[in-house]
Short mmCIF file of C-alpha atoms and ligand atoms in Angstrom, two decimals:
data_model
loop_
_atom_site.label_atom_id
_atom_site.label_comp_id
_atom_site.label_asym_id
_atom_site.label_seq_id
_atom_site.Cartn_x
_atom_site.Cartn_y
_atom_site.Cartn_z
CA MET A 1 4.02 -39.45 25.61
CA LYS A 2 0.50 -38.35 26.57
CA PRO A 3 0.16 -37.28 30.23
CA ASP A 4 -2.65 -39.79 30.79
CA ARG A 5 -0.30 -42.56 29.66
CA GLN A 6 2.34 -41.44 32.14
CA PRO A 7 2.70 -43.49 35.34
CA TRP A 8 0.34 -42.10 37.98
CA GLY A 9 3.13 -40.85 40.24
CA ALA A 10 4.89 -39.03 37.37
CA ARG A 11 2.00 -36.65 36.64
CA LEU A 12 2.54 -33.05 37.65
CA GLY A 13 -0.95 -32.67 39.21
CA VAL A 14 -0.45 -35.74 41.41
CA ARG A 15 2.99 -34.53 42.44
CA ILE A 16 1.67 -31.10 43.43
CA LEU A 17 -1.07 -32.80 45.47
CA LEU A 18 1.36 -35.18 47.17
CA ALA A 19 3.70 -32.29 47.94
CA ALA A 20 0.84 -30.35 49.54
CA VAL A 21 -0.23 -33.40 51.60
CA LEU A 22 3.37 -33.99 52.68
CA VAL A 23 3.85 -30.36 53.74
CA LEU A 24 0.59 -30.44 55.62
CA GLY A 25 1.37 -33.82 57.26
CA VAL A 26 4.75 -32.56 58.52
CA GLY A 27 3.09 -29.32 59.70
CA ALA A 28 0.33 -31.23 61.51
CA LEU A 29 2.78 -33.57 63.27
CA THR A 30 4.92 -30.63 64.31
CA ALA A 31 1.87 -28.71 65.59
CA TRP A 32 0.71 -31.80 67.47
CA ALA A 33 4.12 -32.43 69.05
CA VAL A 34 4.56 -28.79 70.08
CA ALA A 35 1.04 -28.60 71.53
CA LEU A 36 1.62 -31.85 73.41
CA ALA A 37 4.96 -30.70 74.81
CA VAL A 38 3.94 -27.19 75.77
CA GLY A 39 0.16 -27.04 76.43
CA PRO A 40 -0.35 -29.63 79.24
CA ALA A 41 2.75 -28.47 81.14
CA ILE A 42 1.61 -24.83 81.17
CA PHE A 43 -1.91 -25.85 82.13
CA HIS A 44 -0.57 -28.02 84.96
CA GLU A 45 1.51 -25.15 86.30
CA HIS A 46 -1.50 -22.85 86.23
CA MET A 47 -3.59 -25.39 88.11
CA LEU A 48 -0.98 -25.56 90.85
CA MET A 49 -1.04 -21.80 91.12
CA VAL A 50 -4.78 -21.80 91.90
CA GLU A 51 -5.19 -19.81 95.10
CA THR A 52 -6.06 -22.63 97.38
CA SER A 53 -3.57 -23.85 99.89
CA ASP A 54 -4.07 -27.47 98.95
CA PRO A 55 -5.74 -28.08 95.54
CA ASP A 56 -7.79 -31.20 95.33
CA PRO A 57 -5.79 -33.71 93.22
CA GLU A 58 -9.04 -35.16 91.92
CA VAL A 59 -10.12 -31.71 90.62
CA VAL A 60 -6.71 -31.09 89.10
CA LYS A 61 -6.81 -34.49 87.32
CA HIS A 62 -10.27 -33.86 85.88
CA ALA A 63 -9.43 -30.36 84.80
CA GLU A 64 -6.28 -31.62 83.05
CA GLU A 65 -8.19 -34.42 81.34
CA ALA A 66 -10.79 -31.89 80.16
CA PHE A 67 -7.98 -29.62 78.88
CA ASP A 68 -6.29 -32.52 77.04
CA ALA A 69 -9.51 -33.65 75.42
CA SER A 70 -10.44 -30.15 74.32
CA TRP A 71 -7.08 -29.14 72.82
CA GLN A 72 -6.68 -32.45 71.09
CA LEU A 73 -10.14 -32.27 69.57
CA SER A 74 -9.79 -28.61 68.52
CA LEU A 75 -6.36 -29.19 67.00
CA LEU A 76 -7.56 -32.31 65.23
CA LEU A 77 -10.58 -30.52 63.72
CA ALA A 78 -8.43 -27.53 62.75
CA LEU A 79 -5.89 -29.81 61.06
CA ILE A 80 -8.58 -31.76 59.21
CA ALA A 81 -10.12 -28.49 57.97
CA ALA A 82 -6.68 -27.18 56.92
CA CYS A 83 -5.94 -30.47 55.19
CA LEU A 84 -9.18 -30.40 53.21
CA ALA A 85 -8.70 -26.75 52.28
CA SER A 86 -5.14 -27.28 51.10
CA VAL A 87 -6.02 -30.38 49.08
CA LEU A 88 -8.80 -28.39 47.42
CA VAL A 89 -6.49 -25.46 46.63
CA SER A 90 -3.78 -27.85 45.35
CA VAL A 91 -6.25 -29.65 43.10
CA VAL A 92 -7.43 -26.32 41.58
CA LEU A 93 -3.85 -25.06 41.18
CA ALA A 94 -2.63 -28.33 39.69
CA ARG A 95 -5.52 -28.34 37.20
CA ARG A 96 -4.79 -24.78 36.08
CA ILE A 97 -1.06 -25.46 35.66
CA THR A 98 -1.56 -28.72 33.81
CA ALA A 99 -4.28 -27.17 31.59
CA THR A 100 -1.82 -24.43 30.52
CA LEU A 101 1.00 -26.93 29.99
CA ASN A 102 -1.33 -29.16 27.97
CA LYS A 103 -2.13 -26.23 25.66
CA VAL A 104 1.60 -25.61 25.07
CA ARG A 105 2.15 -29.35 24.57
CA SER A 106 -0.66 -29.67 21.98
CA ALA A 107 0.59 -26.58 20.11
CA ALA A 108 4.17 -27.97 20.15
CA ILE A 109 2.90 -31.27 18.72
CA ARG A 110 1.06 -29.37 15.95
CA VAL A 111 4.23 -27.40 15.14
CA ALA A 112 6.26 -30.63 15.12
CA HIS A 113 3.80 -31.97 12.52
CA GLY A 114 4.33 -28.91 10.31
CA ASP A 115 1.33 -26.82 11.38
CA TYR A 116 3.23 -23.57 12.00
CA GLY A 117 0.02 -21.61 12.51
CA ALA A 118 -0.41 -23.19 15.98
CA ARG A 119 -0.42 -20.60 18.79
CA VAL A 120 -1.03 -20.80 22.55
CA PRO A 121 -3.49 -18.26 24.00
CA GLU A 122 -1.92 -16.16 26.75
CA GLY A 123 -3.56 -16.95 30.08
CA ALA A 124 -3.29 -15.32 33.50
CA MET A 125 -1.02 -17.86 35.14
CA GLY A 126 1.75 -15.47 36.10
CA ALA A 127 4.75 -13.82 34.46
CA GLU A 128 6.81 -17.00 33.93
CA PHE A 129 3.98 -18.75 32.09
CA THR A 130 3.24 -15.62 30.03
CA GLU A 131 6.92 -15.42 29.04
CA MET A 132 7.07 -19.11 28.16
CA ILE A 133 3.91 -18.84 26.04
CA SER A 134 5.05 -15.71 24.22
CA ALA A 135 8.49 -17.29 23.56
CA PHE A 136 6.71 -20.33 22.13
CA ASN A 137 4.44 -18.18 19.96
CA ARG A 138 7.43 -16.20 18.71
CA MET A 139 9.24 -19.40 17.78
CA ALA A 140 6.13 -20.66 15.94
CA SER A 141 5.76 -17.40 13.95
CA GLU A 142 9.43 -17.44 12.98
CA LEU A 143 9.11 -21.03 11.78
CA ASP A 144 5.97 -20.01 9.93
CA GLU A 145 7.80 -17.18 8.19
CA THR A 146 10.80 -19.37 7.30
CA GLU A 147 8.49 -22.00 5.88
CA HIS A 148 6.65 -19.39 3.84
CA THR A 149 9.96 -18.05 2.45
CA ARG A 150 11.12 -21.59 1.69
CA LYS A 151 7.95 -22.42 -0.25
CA GLN A 152 8.08 -19.10 -2.08
CA LEU A 153 11.75 -19.63 -2.97
CA LEU A 154 11.09 -23.12 -4.31
CA SER A 155 8.16 -22.01 -6.43
CA ASP A 156 10.04 -18.95 -7.74
CA LEU A 157 13.06 -21.08 -8.50
CA ALA A 158 10.97 -23.67 -10.34
CA HIS A 159 9.34 -20.86 -12.30
CA GLU A 160 12.69 -19.28 -13.21
CA MET A 161 14.16 -22.60 -14.30
CA ARG A 162 11.20 -23.56 -16.44
CA THR A 163 11.95 -21.23 -19.41
CA PRO A 164 15.66 -22.07 -19.95
CA VAL A 165 15.09 -25.77 -19.33
CA ALA A 166 12.15 -25.83 -21.77
CA THR A 167 14.21 -23.96 -24.37
CA VAL A 168 17.16 -26.35 -24.07
CA ASP A 169 14.80 -29.32 -24.15
CA GLY A 170 12.99 -28.01 -27.22
CA TYR A 171 16.23 -27.43 -29.17
CA LEU A 172 17.70 -30.80 -28.23
CA GLU A 173 14.54 -32.55 -29.34
CA ALA A 174 14.53 -30.63 -32.62
CA MET A 175 18.16 -31.59 -33.21
CA LEU A 176 17.49 -35.24 -32.42
CA ASP A 177 14.55 -35.21 -34.82
CA GLY A 178 16.77 -33.65 -37.47
CA VAL A 179 14.54 -30.53 -37.63
CA ALA A 180 17.28 -28.21 -36.34
CA ALA A 181 20.97 -28.34 -37.13
CA ALA A 182 23.64 -28.40 -34.43
CA ASP A 183 25.17 -25.26 -35.92
CA SER A 184 27.03 -22.59 -34.03
CA GLU A 185 23.92 -20.40 -33.73
CA THR A 186 21.94 -23.17 -32.01
CA LEU A 187 24.86 -24.16 -29.82
CA THR A 188 25.36 -20.52 -28.77
CA MET A 189 21.69 -20.29 -27.87
CA LEU A 190 21.92 -23.49 -25.83
CA ARG A 191 25.03 -22.16 -24.12
CA GLU A 192 23.20 -18.94 -23.20
CA GLN A 193 20.42 -20.92 -21.55
CA THR A 194 22.79 -23.12 -19.57
CA ASP A 195 24.73 -19.99 -18.54
CA ARG A 196 21.47 -18.51 -17.32
CA LEU A 197 20.80 -21.64 -15.25
CA LYS A 198 24.34 -21.60 -13.87
CA ARG A 199 24.00 -17.95 -12.89
CA LEU A 200 20.63 -18.58 -11.31
CA SER A 201 21.98 -21.38 -9.16
CA ALA A 202 25.03 -19.32 -8.12
CA ASP A 203 22.84 -16.29 -7.28
CA VAL A 204 20.33 -18.28 -5.24
CA SER A 205 23.10 -20.02 -3.38
CA LEU A 206 24.77 -16.66 -2.61
CA VAL A 207 21.57 -15.08 -1.28
CA SER A 208 20.70 -18.17 0.78
CA SER A 209 24.19 -18.31 2.33
CA ALA A 210 24.02 -14.61 3.16
CA GLU A 211 20.58 -14.92 4.72
CA GLU A 212 21.77 -17.82 6.85
CA HIS A 213 24.87 -15.79 7.81
CA ARG A 214 27.19 -18.31 6.14
CA LEU A 215 28.54 -16.01 3.43
CA SER A 216 32.28 -16.62 3.10
CA MET A 217 34.13 -13.31 3.01
CA GLU A 218 37.75 -12.34 2.73
CA THR A 219 37.82 -9.22 4.81
CA HIS A 220 40.37 -6.47 4.12
CA VAL A 221 40.58 -2.73 4.61
CA ILE A 222 39.50 -1.32 1.26
CA SER A 223 39.76 2.22 -0.01
CA VAL A 224 36.42 3.54 -1.28
CA ALA A 225 38.20 5.31 -4.15
CA ASP A 226 39.55 1.91 -5.29
CA LEU A 227 36.09 0.35 -5.23
CA ILE A 228 34.74 3.19 -7.32
CA SER A 229 37.49 3.07 -9.90
CA VAL A 230 37.21 -0.74 -10.27
CA ALA A 231 33.43 -0.45 -10.78
CA GLN A 232 33.93 2.38 -13.27
CA GLY A 233 36.50 0.34 -15.20
CA GLN A 234 34.17 -2.64 -15.42
CA ALA A 235 31.15 -0.60 -16.54
CA ARG A 236 32.90 1.79 -18.95
CA SER A 237 32.63 -0.21 -22.19
CA SER A 238 29.01 -1.36 -21.80
CA TYR A 239 27.96 2.19 -20.92
CA ALA A 240 29.81 3.58 -23.91
CA ALA A 241 28.22 0.94 -26.15
CA GLN A 242 24.74 2.08 -25.09
CA ASP A 243 25.60 5.76 -25.19
CA VAL A 244 24.77 6.29 -21.51
CA ALA A 245 27.07 8.74 -19.71
CA LEU A 246 28.68 7.41 -16.51
CA GLN A 247 29.76 10.25 -14.25
CA ILE A 248 31.87 9.67 -11.14
CA VAL A 249 31.57 11.96 -8.11
CA GLN A 250 34.31 11.15 -5.63
CA GLU A 251 33.66 12.83 -2.26
CA SER A 252 34.65 10.00 0.03
CA ASP A 253 37.60 11.94 1.46
CA GLY A 254 40.02 8.99 1.59
CA ALA A 255 37.46 6.91 3.52
CA ARG A 256 37.95 3.16 3.87
CA VAL A 257 35.70 0.24 4.67
CA LEU A 258 36.34 -3.21 6.12
CA GLY A 259 35.01 -5.87 3.79
CA ASP A 260 35.33 -8.29 0.91
CA ARG A 261 36.57 -6.48 -2.18
CA ASP A 262 34.95 -8.83 -4.72
CA ARG A 263 31.60 -8.85 -2.99
CA LEU A 264 31.48 -5.07 -2.59
CA SER A 265 32.47 -4.71 -6.25
CA GLN A 266 29.58 -7.01 -7.08
CA VAL A 267 27.21 -4.63 -5.24
CA LEU A 268 28.30 -1.70 -7.42
CA THR A 269 28.30 -3.83 -10.59
CA ASN A 270 24.73 -5.00 -9.93
CA LEU A 271 23.54 -1.42 -9.31
CA LEU A 272 25.36 -0.11 -12.40
CA ASP A 273 23.96 -2.99 -14.53
CA ASN A 274 20.44 -2.19 -13.38
CA ALA A 275 20.91 1.52 -14.06
CA LEU A 276 22.14 0.76 -17.58
CA ARG A 277 19.26 -1.63 -18.15
CA HIS A 278 16.73 1.03 -17.18
CA THR A 279 18.15 3.98 -19.12
CA GLU A 280 18.01 5.06 -22.77
CA PRO A 281 20.79 6.41 -24.96
CA GLY A 282 21.51 9.98 -23.88
CA ASP A 283 20.60 9.32 -20.24
CA GLN A 284 23.07 9.82 -17.43
CA VAL A 285 24.17 7.69 -14.45
CA ILE A 286 26.10 9.12 -11.51
CA LEU A 287 28.23 6.85 -9.33
CA ARG A 288 28.87 8.83 -6.16
CA ALA A 289 31.01 8.12 -3.06
CA GLY A 290 30.65 10.19 0.09
CA SER A 291 31.24 9.76 3.81
CA ASP A 292 30.66 11.19 7.25
CA SER A 293 32.52 10.32 10.44
CA GLU A 294 30.83 6.91 10.77
CA THR A 295 29.40 5.92 7.41
CA VAL A 296 30.53 5.58 3.83
CA PHE A 297 27.82 6.21 1.22
CA LEU A 298 27.95 4.73 -2.27
CA SER A 299 25.14 5.68 -4.58
CA VAL A 300 24.06 5.01 -8.14
CA GLU A 301 21.62 7.53 -9.56
CA ASP A 302 20.12 7.40 -13.03
CA THR A 303 17.89 9.58 -15.16
CA GLY A 304 16.12 6.55 -16.64
CA HIS A 305 12.77 4.79 -16.44
CA GLY A 306 12.28 5.18 -12.66
CA VAL A 307 10.16 3.00 -10.40
CA ALA A 308 6.49 3.53 -9.44
CA SER A 309 6.17 4.06 -5.67
CA GLU A 310 4.13 0.89 -5.02
CA HIS A 311 7.07 -1.25 -6.16
CA LEU A 312 9.82 0.49 -4.20
CA SER A 313 9.46 -1.51 -0.98
CA HIS A 314 9.60 -4.83 -2.90
CA LEU A 315 12.62 -4.24 -5.13
CA PHE A 316 15.06 -6.02 -2.79
CA GLU A 317 12.93 -9.16 -2.54
CA ARG A 318 14.22 -12.25 -4.29
CA PHE A 319 12.82 -12.68 -7.83
CA TYR A 320 10.91 -9.40 -7.74
CA ARG A 321 10.71 -7.66 -11.11
CA VAL A 322 8.63 -4.64 -11.91
CA ASP A 323 8.20 -4.85 -15.64
CA THR A 324 8.33 -8.58 -16.09
CA ALA A 325 8.16 -8.46 -19.87
CA ARG A 326 11.08 -6.08 -20.30
CA ASP A 327 13.13 -7.46 -17.42
CA ARG A 328 12.64 -11.03 -18.59
CA ALA A 329 13.66 -10.05 -22.08
CA HIS A 330 17.00 -9.04 -20.53
CA GLY A 331 17.27 -12.50 -18.97
CA GLY A 332 17.37 -11.15 -15.41
CA SER A 333 15.83 -13.17 -12.64
CA GLY A 334 15.08 -10.31 -10.27
CA ILE A 335 17.71 -11.49 -7.82
CA GLY A 336 20.40 -8.85 -8.34
CA LEU A 337 19.07 -6.44 -5.72
CA ALA A 338 18.48 -9.28 -3.22
CA ILE A 339 22.20 -10.06 -3.62
CA VAL A 340 23.05 -6.39 -3.14
CA ARG A 341 21.07 -6.25 0.10
CA SER A 342 22.49 -9.57 1.39
CA ILE A 343 26.08 -8.50 0.78
CA VAL A 344 25.59 -5.03 2.20
CA GLU A 345 23.89 -6.38 5.33
CA ALA A 346 26.63 -8.99 5.75
CA HIS A 347 28.99 -5.96 5.96
CA GLY A 348 26.83 -4.34 8.65
CA GLY A 349 25.37 -1.78 6.22
CA ASN A 350 22.05 -1.01 4.57
CA VAL A 351 20.73 -0.12 1.15
CA ARG A 352 17.82 2.17 0.21
CA VAL A 353 16.08 3.16 -2.98
CA LYS A 354 14.31 6.37 -3.99
CA SER A 355 12.56 7.26 -7.20
CA GLY A 356 10.54 10.24 -8.32
CA GLY A 357 8.22 7.77 -10.10
CA LEU A 358 7.98 6.44 -13.64
CA GLY A 359 10.20 8.38 -16.02
CA HIS A 360 12.00 10.17 -13.19
CA GLY A 361 15.02 7.95 -12.63
CA ALA A 362 16.08 6.03 -9.55
CA LEU A 363 18.61 6.47 -6.76
CA PHE A 364 20.11 3.52 -4.88
CA THR A 365 22.20 4.37 -1.80
CA VAL A 366 24.40 1.92 0.07
CA GLY A 367 25.59 2.86 3.58
CA LEU A 368 28.57 0.95 5.02
CA PRO A 369 30.34 1.38 8.37
CA ARG A 370 33.42 3.55 7.86
CA HIS A 371 36.73 2.00 8.94
CA ASN A 372 38.74 4.59 10.86
N1 ATP B 401 17.78 1.62 -11.83
C1 ATP B 401 16.58 1.09 -11.93
N2 ATP B 401 15.57 1.76 -12.53
C2 ATP B 401 14.34 1.22 -12.63
N3 ATP B 401 13.99 0.02 -12.17
C3 ATP B 401 14.95 -0.69 -11.56
C4 ATP B 401 16.28 -0.22 -11.41
N4 ATP B 401 17.01 -1.16 -10.78
C5 ATP B 401 16.16 -2.19 -10.54
N5 ATP B 401 14.93 -1.93 -11.01
C6 ATP B 401 13.74 -2.81 -10.95
O1 ATP B 401 13.94 -3.69 -9.87
C7 ATP B 401 13.80 -5.04 -10.31
C8 ATP B 401 14.70 -5.92 -9.50
O2 ATP B 401 16.06 -5.68 -9.83
P1 ATP B 401 17.09 -6.86 -9.72
O3 ATP B 401 18.43 -6.32 -9.99
O4 ATP B 401 16.86 -7.51 -8.42
O5 ATP B 401 16.61 -7.87 -10.84
P2 ATP B 401 16.89 -7.89 -12.40
O6 ATP B 401 17.86 -6.82 -12.75
O7 ATP B 401 15.57 -7.91 -13.09
O8 ATP B 401 17.52 -9.33 -12.59
P3 ATP B 401 19.01 -9.78 -12.21
O9 ATP B 401 19.63 -8.66 -11.44
O10 ATP B 401 18.79 -11.02 -11.40
O11 ATP B 401 19.68 -10.04 -13.50
C9 ATP B 401 14.13 -5.00 -11.77
O12 ATP B 401 13.52 -6.06 -12.45
C10 ATP B 401 13.57 -3.66 -12.19
O13 ATP B 401 12.21 -3.81 -12.47
MG1 MG B 402 19.69 -6.63 -11.68
#
């Protein structure tokens, strides 16, 4: 509800003014009562102490009347002046407070209508107002960022779905028109595309759950050596098929981590898949496990294609691919490393990448809290 549509007495400015008038009214009455009770009595006593043996009652009466008139008039003028001054100060104060609140209110209404760029300028109304305004601005920028990510995700997702959906659609139409036969080759192709869509939806759902801290995990104490040997077992045949050597360096010293076995295996599988995808026959990949007193390190290093430095900081973003032509040819959506980061962070760890540049291989290192 707009403040000017609020009942008159409910407005903050009016309330501040009324409060000031009330405080001043009570103060004035108190001052008047005290002056009335104390002043004339003291004056009267002083008159009686005048050094004449028998003061003239007529003189005393006049003097007291003169005293009464003068204190009453002075006090009245002083109170009127104080009243005017305080009303003036209250009006100025109330206007400044309501002006600031109105700015926050208008910005909040803009945010509520989806304009997340709305910000409130910081004024000089005191620490509490500055804190409220900066908290509001922070909230607006976070909403802005979330909205940006949401739009980006939707457009990336639509883009990723377009190719498989168009392929499936094209084949189905050709089969309906009798141009293509529903033979096993076509059906396999269709199956591949629907698998790709299924994987895409599972991957996006996993990353979204992790980012919203809703990733379901079955947490156990896991030996790092076990994780390494499971990952090695899973990768062995595909590495052998592409003639890429997979070397294991086990220096984890019996270290253990607290986490979800399947999800941590998925981290290593994604890194090993990527390494294989970006190496040539004859290249080498090293899967290494190490630890210090607090952290377990798992790294995958390859001697393959490498990554140019300008791409390094983007690799963990959803749907980011460096060489779109080659990576798309592999059917990847550029979400594998986003999954790696989400899972690792859900375990309280971090993941980094280094590369000496194109043609100089890449090194991905995962750090996880060691379980002692
Ligand atoms: N070991 C590596 N060497 C060189 N480039 C790499 C390596 N690992 C990842 N990349 C680059 O990082 C990009 C993002 O990797 P990510 O795993 O997220 O996606 P993807 O492998 O293309 O697809 P997906 O994992 O979803 O199947 C890749 O497209 C590739 O360009
Ligand atoms: Mg990948």
